[in-house]
PDB file of C-alpha atoms and ligand atoms in Angstrom:
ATOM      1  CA  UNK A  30      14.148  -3.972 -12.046  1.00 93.00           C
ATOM      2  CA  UNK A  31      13.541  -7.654 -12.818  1.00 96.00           C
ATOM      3  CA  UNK A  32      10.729  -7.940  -9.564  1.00 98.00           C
ATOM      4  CA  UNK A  33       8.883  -5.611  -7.176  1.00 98.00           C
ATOM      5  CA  UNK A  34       9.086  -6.769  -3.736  1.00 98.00           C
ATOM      6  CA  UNK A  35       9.464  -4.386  -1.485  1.00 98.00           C
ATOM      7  CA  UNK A  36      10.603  -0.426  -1.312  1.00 98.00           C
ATOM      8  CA  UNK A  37      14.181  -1.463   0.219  1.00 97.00           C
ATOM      9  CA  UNK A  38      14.823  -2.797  -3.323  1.00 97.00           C
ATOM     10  CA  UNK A  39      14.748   0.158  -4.990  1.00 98.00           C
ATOM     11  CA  UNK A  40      17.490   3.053  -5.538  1.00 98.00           C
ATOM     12  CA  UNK A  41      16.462   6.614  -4.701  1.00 98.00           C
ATOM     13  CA  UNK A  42      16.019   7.064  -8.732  1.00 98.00           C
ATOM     14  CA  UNK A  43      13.857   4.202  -9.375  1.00 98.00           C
ATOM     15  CA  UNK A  44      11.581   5.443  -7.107  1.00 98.00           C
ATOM     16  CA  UNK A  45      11.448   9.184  -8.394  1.00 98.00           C
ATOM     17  CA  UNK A  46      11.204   8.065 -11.869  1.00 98.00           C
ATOM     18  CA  UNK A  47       7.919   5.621 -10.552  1.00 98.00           C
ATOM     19  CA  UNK A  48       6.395   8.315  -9.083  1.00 98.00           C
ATOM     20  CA  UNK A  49       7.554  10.971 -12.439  1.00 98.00           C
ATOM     21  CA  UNK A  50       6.108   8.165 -14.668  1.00 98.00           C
ATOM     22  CA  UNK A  51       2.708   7.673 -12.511  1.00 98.00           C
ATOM     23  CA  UNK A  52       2.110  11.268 -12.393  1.00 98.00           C
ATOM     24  CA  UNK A  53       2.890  10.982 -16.228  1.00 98.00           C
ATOM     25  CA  UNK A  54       0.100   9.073 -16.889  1.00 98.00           C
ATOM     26  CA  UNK A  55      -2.431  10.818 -14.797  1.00 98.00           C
ATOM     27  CA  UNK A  56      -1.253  13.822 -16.561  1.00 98.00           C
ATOM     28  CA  UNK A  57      -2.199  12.269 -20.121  1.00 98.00           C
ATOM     29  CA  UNK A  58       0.889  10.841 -21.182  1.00 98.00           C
ATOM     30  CA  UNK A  59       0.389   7.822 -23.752  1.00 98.00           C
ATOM     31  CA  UNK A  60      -0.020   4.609 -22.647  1.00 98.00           C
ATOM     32  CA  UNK A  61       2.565   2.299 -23.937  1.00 98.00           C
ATOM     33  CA  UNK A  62       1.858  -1.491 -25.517  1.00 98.00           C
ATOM     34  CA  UNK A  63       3.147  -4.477 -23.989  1.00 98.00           C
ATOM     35  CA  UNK A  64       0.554  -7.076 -25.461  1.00 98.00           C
ATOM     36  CA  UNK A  65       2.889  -9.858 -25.468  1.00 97.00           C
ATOM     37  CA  UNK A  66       2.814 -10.200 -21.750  1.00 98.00           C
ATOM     38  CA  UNK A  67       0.505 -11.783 -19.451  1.00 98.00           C
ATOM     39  CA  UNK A  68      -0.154 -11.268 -16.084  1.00 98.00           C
ATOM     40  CA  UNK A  69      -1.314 -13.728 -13.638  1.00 98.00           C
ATOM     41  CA  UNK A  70      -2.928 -12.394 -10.634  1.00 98.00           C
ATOM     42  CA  UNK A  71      -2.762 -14.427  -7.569  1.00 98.00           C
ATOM     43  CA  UNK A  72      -4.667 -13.086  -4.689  1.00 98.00           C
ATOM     44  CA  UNK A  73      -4.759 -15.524  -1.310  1.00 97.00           C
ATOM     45  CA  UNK A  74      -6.208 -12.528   0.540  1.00 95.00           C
ATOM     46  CA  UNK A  75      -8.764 -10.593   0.183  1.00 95.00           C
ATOM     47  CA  UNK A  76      -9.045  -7.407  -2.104  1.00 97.00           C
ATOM     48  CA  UNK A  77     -11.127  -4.640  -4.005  1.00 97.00           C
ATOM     49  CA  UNK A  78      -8.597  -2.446  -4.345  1.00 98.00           C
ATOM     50  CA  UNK A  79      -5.018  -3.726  -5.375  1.00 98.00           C
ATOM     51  CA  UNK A  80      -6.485  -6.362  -7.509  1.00 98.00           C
ATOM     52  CA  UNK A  81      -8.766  -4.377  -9.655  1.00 98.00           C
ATOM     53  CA  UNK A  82      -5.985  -1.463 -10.091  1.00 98.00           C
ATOM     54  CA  UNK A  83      -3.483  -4.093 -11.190  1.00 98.00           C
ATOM     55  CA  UNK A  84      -5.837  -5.651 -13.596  1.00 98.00           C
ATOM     56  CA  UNK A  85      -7.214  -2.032 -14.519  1.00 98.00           C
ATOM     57  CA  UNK A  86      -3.216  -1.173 -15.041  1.00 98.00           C
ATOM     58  CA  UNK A  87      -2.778  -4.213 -17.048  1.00 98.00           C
ATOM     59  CA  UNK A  88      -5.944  -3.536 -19.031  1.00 98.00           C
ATOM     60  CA  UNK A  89      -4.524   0.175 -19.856  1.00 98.00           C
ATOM     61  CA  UNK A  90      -1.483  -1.614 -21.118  1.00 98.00           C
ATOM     62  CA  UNK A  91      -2.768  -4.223 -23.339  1.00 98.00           C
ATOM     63  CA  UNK A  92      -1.449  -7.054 -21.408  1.00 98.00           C
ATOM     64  CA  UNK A  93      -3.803  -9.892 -20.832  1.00 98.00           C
ATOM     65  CA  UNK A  94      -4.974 -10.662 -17.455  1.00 98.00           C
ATOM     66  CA  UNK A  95      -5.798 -14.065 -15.855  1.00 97.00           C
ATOM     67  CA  UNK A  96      -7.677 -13.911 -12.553  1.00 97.00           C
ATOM     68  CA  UNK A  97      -7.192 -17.242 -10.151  1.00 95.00           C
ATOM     69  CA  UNK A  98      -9.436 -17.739  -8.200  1.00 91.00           C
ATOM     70  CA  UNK A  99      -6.891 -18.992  -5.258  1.00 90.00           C
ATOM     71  CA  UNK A 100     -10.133 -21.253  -3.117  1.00 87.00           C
ATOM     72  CA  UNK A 101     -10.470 -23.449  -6.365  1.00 88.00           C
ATOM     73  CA  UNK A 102      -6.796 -24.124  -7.986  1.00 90.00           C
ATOM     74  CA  UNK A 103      -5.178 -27.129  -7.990  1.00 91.00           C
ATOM     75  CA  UNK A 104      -3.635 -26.031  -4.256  1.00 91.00           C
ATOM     76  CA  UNK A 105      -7.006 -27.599  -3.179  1.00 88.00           C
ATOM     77  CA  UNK A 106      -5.573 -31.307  -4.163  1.00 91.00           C
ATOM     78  CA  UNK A 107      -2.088 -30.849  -2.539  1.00 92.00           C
ATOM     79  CA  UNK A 108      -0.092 -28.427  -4.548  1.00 93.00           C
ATOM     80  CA  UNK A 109       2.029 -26.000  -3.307  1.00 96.00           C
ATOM     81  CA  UNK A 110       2.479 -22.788  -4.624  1.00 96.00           C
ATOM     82  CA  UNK A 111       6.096 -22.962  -5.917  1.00 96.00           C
ATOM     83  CA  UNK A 112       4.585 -25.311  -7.973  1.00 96.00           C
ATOM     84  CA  UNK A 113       1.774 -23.505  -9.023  1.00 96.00           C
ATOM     85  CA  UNK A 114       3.757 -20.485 -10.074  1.00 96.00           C
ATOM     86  CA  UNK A 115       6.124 -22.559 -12.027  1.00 96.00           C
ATOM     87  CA  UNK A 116       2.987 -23.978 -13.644  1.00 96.00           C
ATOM     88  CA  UNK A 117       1.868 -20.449 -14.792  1.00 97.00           C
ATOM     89  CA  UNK A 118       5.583 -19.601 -15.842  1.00 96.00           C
ATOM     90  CA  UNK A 119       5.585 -22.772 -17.869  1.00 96.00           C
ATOM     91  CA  UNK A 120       2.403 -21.509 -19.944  1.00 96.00           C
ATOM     92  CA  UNK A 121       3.839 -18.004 -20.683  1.00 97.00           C
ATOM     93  CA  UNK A 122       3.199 -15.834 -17.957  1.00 97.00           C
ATOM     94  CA  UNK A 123       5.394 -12.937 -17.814  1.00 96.00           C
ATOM     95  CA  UNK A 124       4.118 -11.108 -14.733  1.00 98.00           C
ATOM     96  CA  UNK A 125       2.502 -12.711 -11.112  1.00 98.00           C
ATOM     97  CA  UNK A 126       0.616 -10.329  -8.739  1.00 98.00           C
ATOM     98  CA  UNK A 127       0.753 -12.287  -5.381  1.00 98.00           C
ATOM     99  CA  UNK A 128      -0.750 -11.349  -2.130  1.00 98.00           C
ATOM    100  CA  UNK A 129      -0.655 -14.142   0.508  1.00 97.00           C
ATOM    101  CA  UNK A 130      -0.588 -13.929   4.378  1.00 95.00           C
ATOM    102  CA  UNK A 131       2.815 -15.494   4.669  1.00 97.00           C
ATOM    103  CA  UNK A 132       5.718 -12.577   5.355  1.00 97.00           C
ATOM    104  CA  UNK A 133       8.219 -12.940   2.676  1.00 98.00           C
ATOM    105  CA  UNK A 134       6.620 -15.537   0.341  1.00 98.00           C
ATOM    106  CA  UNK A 135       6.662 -13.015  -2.752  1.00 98.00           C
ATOM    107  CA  UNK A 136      10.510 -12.755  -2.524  1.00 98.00           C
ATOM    108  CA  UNK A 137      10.849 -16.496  -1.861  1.00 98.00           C
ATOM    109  CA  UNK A 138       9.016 -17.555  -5.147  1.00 98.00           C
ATOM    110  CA  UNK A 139      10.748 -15.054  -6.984  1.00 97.00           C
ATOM    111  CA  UNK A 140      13.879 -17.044  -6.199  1.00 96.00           C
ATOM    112  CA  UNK A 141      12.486 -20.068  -7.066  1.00 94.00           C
ATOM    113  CA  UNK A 142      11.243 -18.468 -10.691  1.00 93.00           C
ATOM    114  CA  UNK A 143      12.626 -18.369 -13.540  1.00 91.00           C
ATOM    115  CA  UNK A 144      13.966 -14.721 -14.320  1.00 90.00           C
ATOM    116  CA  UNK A 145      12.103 -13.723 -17.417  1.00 93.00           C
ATOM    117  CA  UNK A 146       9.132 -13.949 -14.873  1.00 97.00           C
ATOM    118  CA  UNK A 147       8.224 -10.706 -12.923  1.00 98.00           C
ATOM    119  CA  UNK A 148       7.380 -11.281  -9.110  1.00 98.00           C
ATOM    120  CA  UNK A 149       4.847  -8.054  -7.645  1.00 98.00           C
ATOM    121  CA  UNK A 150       4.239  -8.005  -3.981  1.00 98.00           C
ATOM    122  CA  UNK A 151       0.675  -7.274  -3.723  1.00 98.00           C
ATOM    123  CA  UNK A 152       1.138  -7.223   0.167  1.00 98.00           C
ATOM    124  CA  UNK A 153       1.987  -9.929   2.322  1.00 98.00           C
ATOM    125  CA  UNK A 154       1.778 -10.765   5.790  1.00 95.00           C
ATOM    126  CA  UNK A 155       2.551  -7.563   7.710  1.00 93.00           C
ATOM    127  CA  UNK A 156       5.690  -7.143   6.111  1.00 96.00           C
ATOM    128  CA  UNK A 157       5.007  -5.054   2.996  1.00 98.00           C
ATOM    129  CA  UNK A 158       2.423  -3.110   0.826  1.00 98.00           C
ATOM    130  CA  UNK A 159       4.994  -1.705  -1.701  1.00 98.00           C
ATOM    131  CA  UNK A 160       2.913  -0.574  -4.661  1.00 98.00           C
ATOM    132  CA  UNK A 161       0.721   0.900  -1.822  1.00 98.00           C
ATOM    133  CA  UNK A 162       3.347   2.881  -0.652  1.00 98.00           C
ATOM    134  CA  UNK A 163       3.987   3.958  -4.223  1.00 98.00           C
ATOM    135  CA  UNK A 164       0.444   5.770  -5.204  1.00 98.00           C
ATOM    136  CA  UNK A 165       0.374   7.261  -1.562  1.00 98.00           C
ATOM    137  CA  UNK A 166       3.535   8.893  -2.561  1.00 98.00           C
ATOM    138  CA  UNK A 167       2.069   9.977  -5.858  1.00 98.00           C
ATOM    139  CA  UNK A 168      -0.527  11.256  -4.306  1.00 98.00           C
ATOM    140  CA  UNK A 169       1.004  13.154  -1.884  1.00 98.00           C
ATOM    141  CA  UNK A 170       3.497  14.168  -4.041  1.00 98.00           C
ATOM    142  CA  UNK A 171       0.784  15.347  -6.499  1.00 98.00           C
ATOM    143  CA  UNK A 172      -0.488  18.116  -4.024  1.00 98.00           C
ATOM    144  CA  UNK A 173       2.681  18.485  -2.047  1.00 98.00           C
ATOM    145  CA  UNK A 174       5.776  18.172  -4.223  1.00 98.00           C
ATOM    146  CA  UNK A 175       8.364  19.403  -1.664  1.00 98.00           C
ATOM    147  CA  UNK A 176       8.756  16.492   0.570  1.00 98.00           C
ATOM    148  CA  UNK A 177      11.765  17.636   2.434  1.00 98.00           C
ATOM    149  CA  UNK A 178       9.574  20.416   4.220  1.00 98.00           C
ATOM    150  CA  UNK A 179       6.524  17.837   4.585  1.00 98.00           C
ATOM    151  CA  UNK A 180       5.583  16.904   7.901  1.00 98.00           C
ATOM    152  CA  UNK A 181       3.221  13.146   7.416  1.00 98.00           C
ATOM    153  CA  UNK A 182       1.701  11.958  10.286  1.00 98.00           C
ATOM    154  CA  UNK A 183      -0.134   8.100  10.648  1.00 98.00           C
ATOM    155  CA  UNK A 184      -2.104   7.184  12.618  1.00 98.00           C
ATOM    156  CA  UNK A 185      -3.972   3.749  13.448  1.00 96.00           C
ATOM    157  CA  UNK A 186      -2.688   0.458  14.272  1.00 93.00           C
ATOM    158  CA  UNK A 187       1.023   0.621  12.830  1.00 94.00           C
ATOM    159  CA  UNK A 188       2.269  -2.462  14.006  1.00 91.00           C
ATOM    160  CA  UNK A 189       0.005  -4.746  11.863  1.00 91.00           C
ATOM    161  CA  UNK A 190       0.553  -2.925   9.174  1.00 94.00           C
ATOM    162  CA  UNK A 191       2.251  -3.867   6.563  1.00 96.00           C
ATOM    163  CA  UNK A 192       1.312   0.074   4.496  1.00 97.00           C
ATOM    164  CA  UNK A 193       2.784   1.545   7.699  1.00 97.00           C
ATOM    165  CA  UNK A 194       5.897  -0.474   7.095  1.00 96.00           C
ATOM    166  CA  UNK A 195       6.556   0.482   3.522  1.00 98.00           C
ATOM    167  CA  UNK A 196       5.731   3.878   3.580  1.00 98.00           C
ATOM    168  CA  UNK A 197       8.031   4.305   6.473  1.00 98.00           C
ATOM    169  CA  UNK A 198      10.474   3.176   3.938  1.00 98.00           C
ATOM    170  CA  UNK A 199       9.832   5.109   0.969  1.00 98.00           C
ATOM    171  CA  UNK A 200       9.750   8.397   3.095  1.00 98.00           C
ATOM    172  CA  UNK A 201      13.240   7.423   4.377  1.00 98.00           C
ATOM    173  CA  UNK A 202      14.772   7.029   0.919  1.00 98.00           C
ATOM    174  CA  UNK A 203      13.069  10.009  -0.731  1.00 98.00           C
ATOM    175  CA  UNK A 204      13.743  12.285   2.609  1.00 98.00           C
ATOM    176  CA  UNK A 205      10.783  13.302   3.900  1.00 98.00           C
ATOM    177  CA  UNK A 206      10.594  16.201   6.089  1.00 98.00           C
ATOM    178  CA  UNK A 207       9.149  14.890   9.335  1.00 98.00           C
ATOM    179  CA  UNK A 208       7.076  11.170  10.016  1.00 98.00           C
ATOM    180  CA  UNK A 209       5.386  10.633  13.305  1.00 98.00           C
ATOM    181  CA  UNK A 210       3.190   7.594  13.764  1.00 98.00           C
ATOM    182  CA  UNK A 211       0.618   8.437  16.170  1.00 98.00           C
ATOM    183  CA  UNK A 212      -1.212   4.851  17.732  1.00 96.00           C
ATOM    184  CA  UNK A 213      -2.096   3.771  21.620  1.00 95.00           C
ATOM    185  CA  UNK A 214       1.245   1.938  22.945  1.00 93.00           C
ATOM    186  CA  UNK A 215       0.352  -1.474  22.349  1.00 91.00           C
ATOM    187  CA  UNK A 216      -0.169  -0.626  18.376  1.00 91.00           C
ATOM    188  CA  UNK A 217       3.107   1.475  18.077  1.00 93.00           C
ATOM    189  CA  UNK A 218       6.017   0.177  15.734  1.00 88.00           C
ATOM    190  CA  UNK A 219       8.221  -2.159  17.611  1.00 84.00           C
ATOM    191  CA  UNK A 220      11.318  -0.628  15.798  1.00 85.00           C
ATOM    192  CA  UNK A 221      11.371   2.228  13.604  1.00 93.00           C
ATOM    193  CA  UNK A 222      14.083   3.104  10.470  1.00 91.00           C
ATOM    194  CA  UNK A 223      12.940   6.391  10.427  1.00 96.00           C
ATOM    195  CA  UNK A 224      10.185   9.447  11.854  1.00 97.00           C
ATOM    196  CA  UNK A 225       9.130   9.190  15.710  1.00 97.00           C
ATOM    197  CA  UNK A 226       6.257   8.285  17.380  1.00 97.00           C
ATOM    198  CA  UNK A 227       3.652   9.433  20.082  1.00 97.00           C
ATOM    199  CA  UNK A 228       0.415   8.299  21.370  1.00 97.00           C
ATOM    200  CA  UNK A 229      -1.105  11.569  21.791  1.00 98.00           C
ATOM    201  CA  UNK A 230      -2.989  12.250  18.692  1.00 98.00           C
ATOM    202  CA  UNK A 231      -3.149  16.080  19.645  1.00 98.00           C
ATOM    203  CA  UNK A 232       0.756  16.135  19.466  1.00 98.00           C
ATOM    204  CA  UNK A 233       1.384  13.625  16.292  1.00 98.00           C
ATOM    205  CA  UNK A 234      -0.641  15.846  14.216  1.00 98.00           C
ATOM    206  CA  UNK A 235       0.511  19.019  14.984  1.00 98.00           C
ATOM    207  CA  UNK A 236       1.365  21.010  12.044  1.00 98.00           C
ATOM    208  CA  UNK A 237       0.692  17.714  10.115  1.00 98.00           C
ATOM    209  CA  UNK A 238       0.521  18.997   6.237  1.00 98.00           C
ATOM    210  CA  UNK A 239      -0.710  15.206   5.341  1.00 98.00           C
ATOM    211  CA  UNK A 240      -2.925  13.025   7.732  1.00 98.00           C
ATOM    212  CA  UNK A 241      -2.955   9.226   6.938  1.00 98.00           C
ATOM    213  CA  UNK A 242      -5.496   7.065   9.213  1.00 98.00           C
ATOM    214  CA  UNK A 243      -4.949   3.567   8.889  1.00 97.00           C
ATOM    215  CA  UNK A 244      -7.447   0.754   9.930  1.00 93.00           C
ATOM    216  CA  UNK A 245      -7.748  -1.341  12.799  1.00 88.00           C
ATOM    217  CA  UNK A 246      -6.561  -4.902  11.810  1.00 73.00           C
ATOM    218  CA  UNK A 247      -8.882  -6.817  13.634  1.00 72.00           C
ATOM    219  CA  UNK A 248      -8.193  -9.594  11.192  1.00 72.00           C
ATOM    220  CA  UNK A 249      -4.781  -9.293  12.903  1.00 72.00           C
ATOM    221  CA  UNK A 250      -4.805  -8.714  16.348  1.00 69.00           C
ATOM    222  CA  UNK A 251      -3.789 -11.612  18.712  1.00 73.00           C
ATOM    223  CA  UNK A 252      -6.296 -11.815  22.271  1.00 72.00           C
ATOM    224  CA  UNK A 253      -3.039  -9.576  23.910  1.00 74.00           C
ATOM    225  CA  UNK A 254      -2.850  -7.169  21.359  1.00 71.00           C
ATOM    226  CA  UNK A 255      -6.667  -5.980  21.364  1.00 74.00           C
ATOM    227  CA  UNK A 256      -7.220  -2.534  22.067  1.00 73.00           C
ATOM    228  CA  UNK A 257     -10.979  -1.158  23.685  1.00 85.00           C
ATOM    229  CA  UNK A 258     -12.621   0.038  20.252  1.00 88.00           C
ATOM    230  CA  UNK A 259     -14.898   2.388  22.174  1.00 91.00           C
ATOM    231  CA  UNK A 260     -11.849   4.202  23.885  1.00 92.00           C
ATOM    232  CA  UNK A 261      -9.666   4.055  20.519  1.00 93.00           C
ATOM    233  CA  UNK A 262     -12.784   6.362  18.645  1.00 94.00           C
ATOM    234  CA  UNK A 263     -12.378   8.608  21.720  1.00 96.00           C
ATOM    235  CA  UNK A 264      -8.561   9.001  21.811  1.00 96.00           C
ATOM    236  CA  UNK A 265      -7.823   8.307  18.308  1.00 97.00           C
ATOM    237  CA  UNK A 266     -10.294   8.718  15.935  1.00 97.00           C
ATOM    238  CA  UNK A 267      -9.356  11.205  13.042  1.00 98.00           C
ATOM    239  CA  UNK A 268     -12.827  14.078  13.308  1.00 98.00           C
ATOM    240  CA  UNK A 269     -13.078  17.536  12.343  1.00 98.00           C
ATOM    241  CA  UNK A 270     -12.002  18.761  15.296  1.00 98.00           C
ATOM    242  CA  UNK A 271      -8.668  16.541  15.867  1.00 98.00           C
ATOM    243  CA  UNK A 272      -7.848  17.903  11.953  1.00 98.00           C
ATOM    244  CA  UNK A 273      -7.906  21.023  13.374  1.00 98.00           C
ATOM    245  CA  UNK A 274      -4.415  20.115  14.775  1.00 98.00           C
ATOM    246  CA  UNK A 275      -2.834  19.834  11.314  1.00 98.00           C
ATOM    247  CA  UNK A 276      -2.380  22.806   9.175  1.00 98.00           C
ATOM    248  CA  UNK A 277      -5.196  23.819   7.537  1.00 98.00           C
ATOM    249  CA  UNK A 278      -4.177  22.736   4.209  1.00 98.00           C
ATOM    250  CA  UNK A 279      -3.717  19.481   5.619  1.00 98.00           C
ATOM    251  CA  UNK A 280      -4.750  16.589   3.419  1.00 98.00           C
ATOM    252  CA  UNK A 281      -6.236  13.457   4.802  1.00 98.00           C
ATOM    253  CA  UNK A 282      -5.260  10.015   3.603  1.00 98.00           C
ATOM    254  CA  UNK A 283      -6.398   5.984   4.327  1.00 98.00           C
ATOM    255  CA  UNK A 284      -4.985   3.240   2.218  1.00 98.00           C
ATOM    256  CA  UNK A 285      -8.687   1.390   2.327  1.00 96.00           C
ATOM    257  CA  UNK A 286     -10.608  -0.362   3.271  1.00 96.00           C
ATOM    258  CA  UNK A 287     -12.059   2.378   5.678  1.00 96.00           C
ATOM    259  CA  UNK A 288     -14.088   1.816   8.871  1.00 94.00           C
ATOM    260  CA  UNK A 289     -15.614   4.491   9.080  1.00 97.00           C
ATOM    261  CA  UNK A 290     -16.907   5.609  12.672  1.00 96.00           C
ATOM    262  CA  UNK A 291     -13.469   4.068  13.897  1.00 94.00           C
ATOM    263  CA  UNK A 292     -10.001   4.786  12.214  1.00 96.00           C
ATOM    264  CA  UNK A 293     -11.818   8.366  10.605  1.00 98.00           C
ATOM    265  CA  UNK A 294     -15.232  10.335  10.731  1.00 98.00           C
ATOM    266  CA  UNK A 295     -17.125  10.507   7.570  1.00 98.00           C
ATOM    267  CA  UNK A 296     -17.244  13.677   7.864  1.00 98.00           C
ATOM    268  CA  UNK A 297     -13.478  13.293   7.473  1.00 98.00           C
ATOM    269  CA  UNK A 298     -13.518  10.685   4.907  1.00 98.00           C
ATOM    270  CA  UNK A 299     -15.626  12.699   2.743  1.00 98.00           C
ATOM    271  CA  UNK A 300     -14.687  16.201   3.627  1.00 98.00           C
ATOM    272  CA  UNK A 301     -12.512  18.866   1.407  1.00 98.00           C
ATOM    273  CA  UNK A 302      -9.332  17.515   2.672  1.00 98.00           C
ATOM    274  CA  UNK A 303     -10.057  13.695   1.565  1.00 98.00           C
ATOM    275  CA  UNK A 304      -7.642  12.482  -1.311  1.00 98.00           C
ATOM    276  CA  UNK A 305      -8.876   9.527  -0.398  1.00 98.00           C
ATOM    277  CA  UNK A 306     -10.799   8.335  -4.059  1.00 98.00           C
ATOM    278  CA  UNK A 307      -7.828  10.061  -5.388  1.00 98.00           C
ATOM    279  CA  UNK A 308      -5.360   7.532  -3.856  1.00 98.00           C
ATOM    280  CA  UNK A 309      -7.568   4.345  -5.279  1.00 98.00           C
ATOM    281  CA  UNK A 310      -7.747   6.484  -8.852  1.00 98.00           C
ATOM    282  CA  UNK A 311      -3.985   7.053  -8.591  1.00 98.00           C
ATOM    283  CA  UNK A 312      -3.232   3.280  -7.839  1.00 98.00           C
ATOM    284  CA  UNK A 313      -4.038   2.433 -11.363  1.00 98.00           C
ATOM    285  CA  UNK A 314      -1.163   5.547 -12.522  1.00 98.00           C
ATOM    286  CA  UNK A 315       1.133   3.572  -9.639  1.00 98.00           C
ATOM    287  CA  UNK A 316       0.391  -0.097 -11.051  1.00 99.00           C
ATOM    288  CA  UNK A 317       0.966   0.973 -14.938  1.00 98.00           C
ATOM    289  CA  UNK A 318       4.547   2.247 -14.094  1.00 98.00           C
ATOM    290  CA  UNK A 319       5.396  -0.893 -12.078  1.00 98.00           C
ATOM    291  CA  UNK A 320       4.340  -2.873 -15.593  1.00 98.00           C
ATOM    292  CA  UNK A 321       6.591  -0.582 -17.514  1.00 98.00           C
ATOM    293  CA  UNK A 322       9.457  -0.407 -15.024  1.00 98.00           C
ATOM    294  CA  UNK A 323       9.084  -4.173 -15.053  1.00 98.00           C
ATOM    295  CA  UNK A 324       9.176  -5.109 -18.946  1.00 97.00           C
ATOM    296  CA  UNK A 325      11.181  -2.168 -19.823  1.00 92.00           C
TER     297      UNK A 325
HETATM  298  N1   CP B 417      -5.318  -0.825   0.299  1.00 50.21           N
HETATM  299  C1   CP B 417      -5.538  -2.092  -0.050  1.00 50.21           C
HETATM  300  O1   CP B 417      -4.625  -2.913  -0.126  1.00 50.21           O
HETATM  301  O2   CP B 417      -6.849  -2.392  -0.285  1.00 50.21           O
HETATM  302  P1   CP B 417      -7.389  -3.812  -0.743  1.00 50.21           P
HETATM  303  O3   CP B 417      -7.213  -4.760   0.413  1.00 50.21           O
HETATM  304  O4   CP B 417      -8.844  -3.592  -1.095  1.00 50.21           O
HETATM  305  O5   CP B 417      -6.588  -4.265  -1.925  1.00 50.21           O
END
C-alpha cells in the first residue's frame, strides 16, 4: 500500500489485517520504530480529532511530526499546493496527512508525488473519511466481532458526509450484515453501493445492534438543502427512548464533533451504550497501523 486514499483502494485483506493490527495495539502489542520517517501534516480544514490522533500515532511510532499551519504557508503569496507538497517531499518527508475541502485533491497530489512519498486522506470534501471509517470498524469490531450477523444503522445528514460515504464502503467489502441509513429525504444518499435507507427513525433502528448518529453539516448545507433544526430534534434526534428501538445491547456511535441536543441526547452521548471516547481513543490504534501498513 504505497498511499491511503480511500476504502475502495483496499483488498478485503488489507483491511482485516488494519483492523487485526489496530486491535493489536490496543491490546498491548509493541509498538514498532520507524524514526527515519517524517510526517507532514497538512490540515486546510478544521480538526481536533484526526489531527491529534495522527500526530499521537506518529508520536507512538517515533516518526517526527511537522505541523503546518495551512493560514500562514507560502500558499498565502501564490503557491499552489502541488507545489507545496513537492516542497516538503524535496526536504525528506516520507508521509503527508492532507485534509482539504476539495473532493479528490488527496488522490490528485499523490499522482503528482513522487512515490517514496505516502499520500493519507485525512478527509476531503464530502467524498471520503477513510481512516475514519477504519477505527469505527475497530471499534465496532472490538465489541461485535461477527459482522455478517450485525445490523448498523446511521443516522444524520448522510449526504454531506463524507464518514457516511466510507463506511458505506468498508461495510460492503467486509460484508456486513445489514446497513440502513436513517435521515429526512432531502439528507438521504443520492446513490447507495450498499444497505437501504428510510426516513423513519423508528424503523431504521429496529433491531439496530450498533447506532451511529452523525452531525448536521451546517458548514455544508446549500440555502435548498436546509432542513428545520427544531423538527429534525423531534423526528430524528437519537434519545433514550428512540434507543429503545435497537436491541438492548445496542452500542451508540458519532464520528465527532457532536452537537449535542441535535444529532444525539447527552444522555445518549454519555450513557452505557456510548463507545463514543472509545472511537477517538481507538483512532490513534487506527492511525499507527496506517503508518505501518504504509512504510512496511
Ligand atoms: N471525526 C473527525 O474527523 O473529527 P475532526 O474534524 O475533529 O478531525
Amino acid at each position: 500500500m504505497n498511499n491511503f486514499l480511500e476504502i475502495s483502494q483496499l483488498s478485503r485483506q488489507e483491511a482485516e489485517l488494519l483492523i487485526q493490527q489496530a486491535l493489536a495495539y490496543k491490546n498491548g502489542a509493541t509498538y514498532p520504530s520507524y524514526s527515519q520517517h517524517t510526517v507532514a501534516n497538512l490540515f486546510y480544514e478544521n480538526s481536533t480529532r484526526t489531527r491529534v490522533s495522527f500526530e499521537l500515532a506518529a508520536n507512538h511510532l517515533k516518526m517526527p511530526v511537522i505541523n503546518l499551519d495551512m493560514q500562514r504557508s507560502s500558499e498565502s503569496k501564490g503557491e499552489v499546493i502541488e507545489d507545496t507538497v513537492k516542497t516538503l517531499a524535496a526536504m525528506g518527508i516520507s508521509v503527508m496527512v492532507v485534509r482539504h475541502s476539495q473532493e479528490g485533491l488527496p488522490a490528485l497530489l499523490a499522482s503528482k508525488t513522487p512515490s517514496h512519498v505516502h499520500l493519507v486522506n485525512a478527509g476531503d470534501g464530502k467524498h471520503a473519511h477513510p481512516s475514519q471509517a477504519l477505527l469505527d470498524m475497530v471499534t465496532i469490531a472490538n465489541h461485535k466481532p461477527h459482522l455478517s450477523q450485525l445490523k448498523i444503522a446511521v443516522v444524520g445528514d448522510i449526504s454531506h458526509s463524507r464518514v457516511a460515504g466510507s463506511l458505506q464502503c468498508l461495510c460492503a467489502l467486509l460484508g456486513v450484515g445489514a446497513l440502513t441509513f436513517i435521515a429526512p429525504d432531502i439528507w438521504q444518499p443520492t446513490h447507495l453501493l450498499y444497505g437501504q435507507r428510510t426516513a423513519s427513525l423508528k424503523e431504521g433502528l429496529k433491531d439496530a445492534d450498533v447506532v451511529f448518529c452523525l452531525r448536521v453539516q451546517q458548514e455544508r448545507l446549500r440555502d435548498n438543502e436546509r432542513f428545520d433544526l427544531a423538527r429534525y430534534r423531534e423526528q430524528f434526534m437519537v434519545t433514550q427512548a428512540a434507543l429503545k428501538y435497537a436491541k438492548p445491547d445496542a452500542i451508540v456511535m458519532h464520528p465527532g464533533p457532536m452537537n449535542r441536543g441535535v444529532e444525539i441526547d447527552s444522555l445518549v452521548a454519555d450513557g452505557p451504550q456510548s463507545v463514543i471516547f472509545e472511537q477517538i481513543q481507538n483512532g490513534v490504534f487506527a492511525r499507527m497501523a496506517i503508518y505501518q501498513a504504509l512504510l512496511n
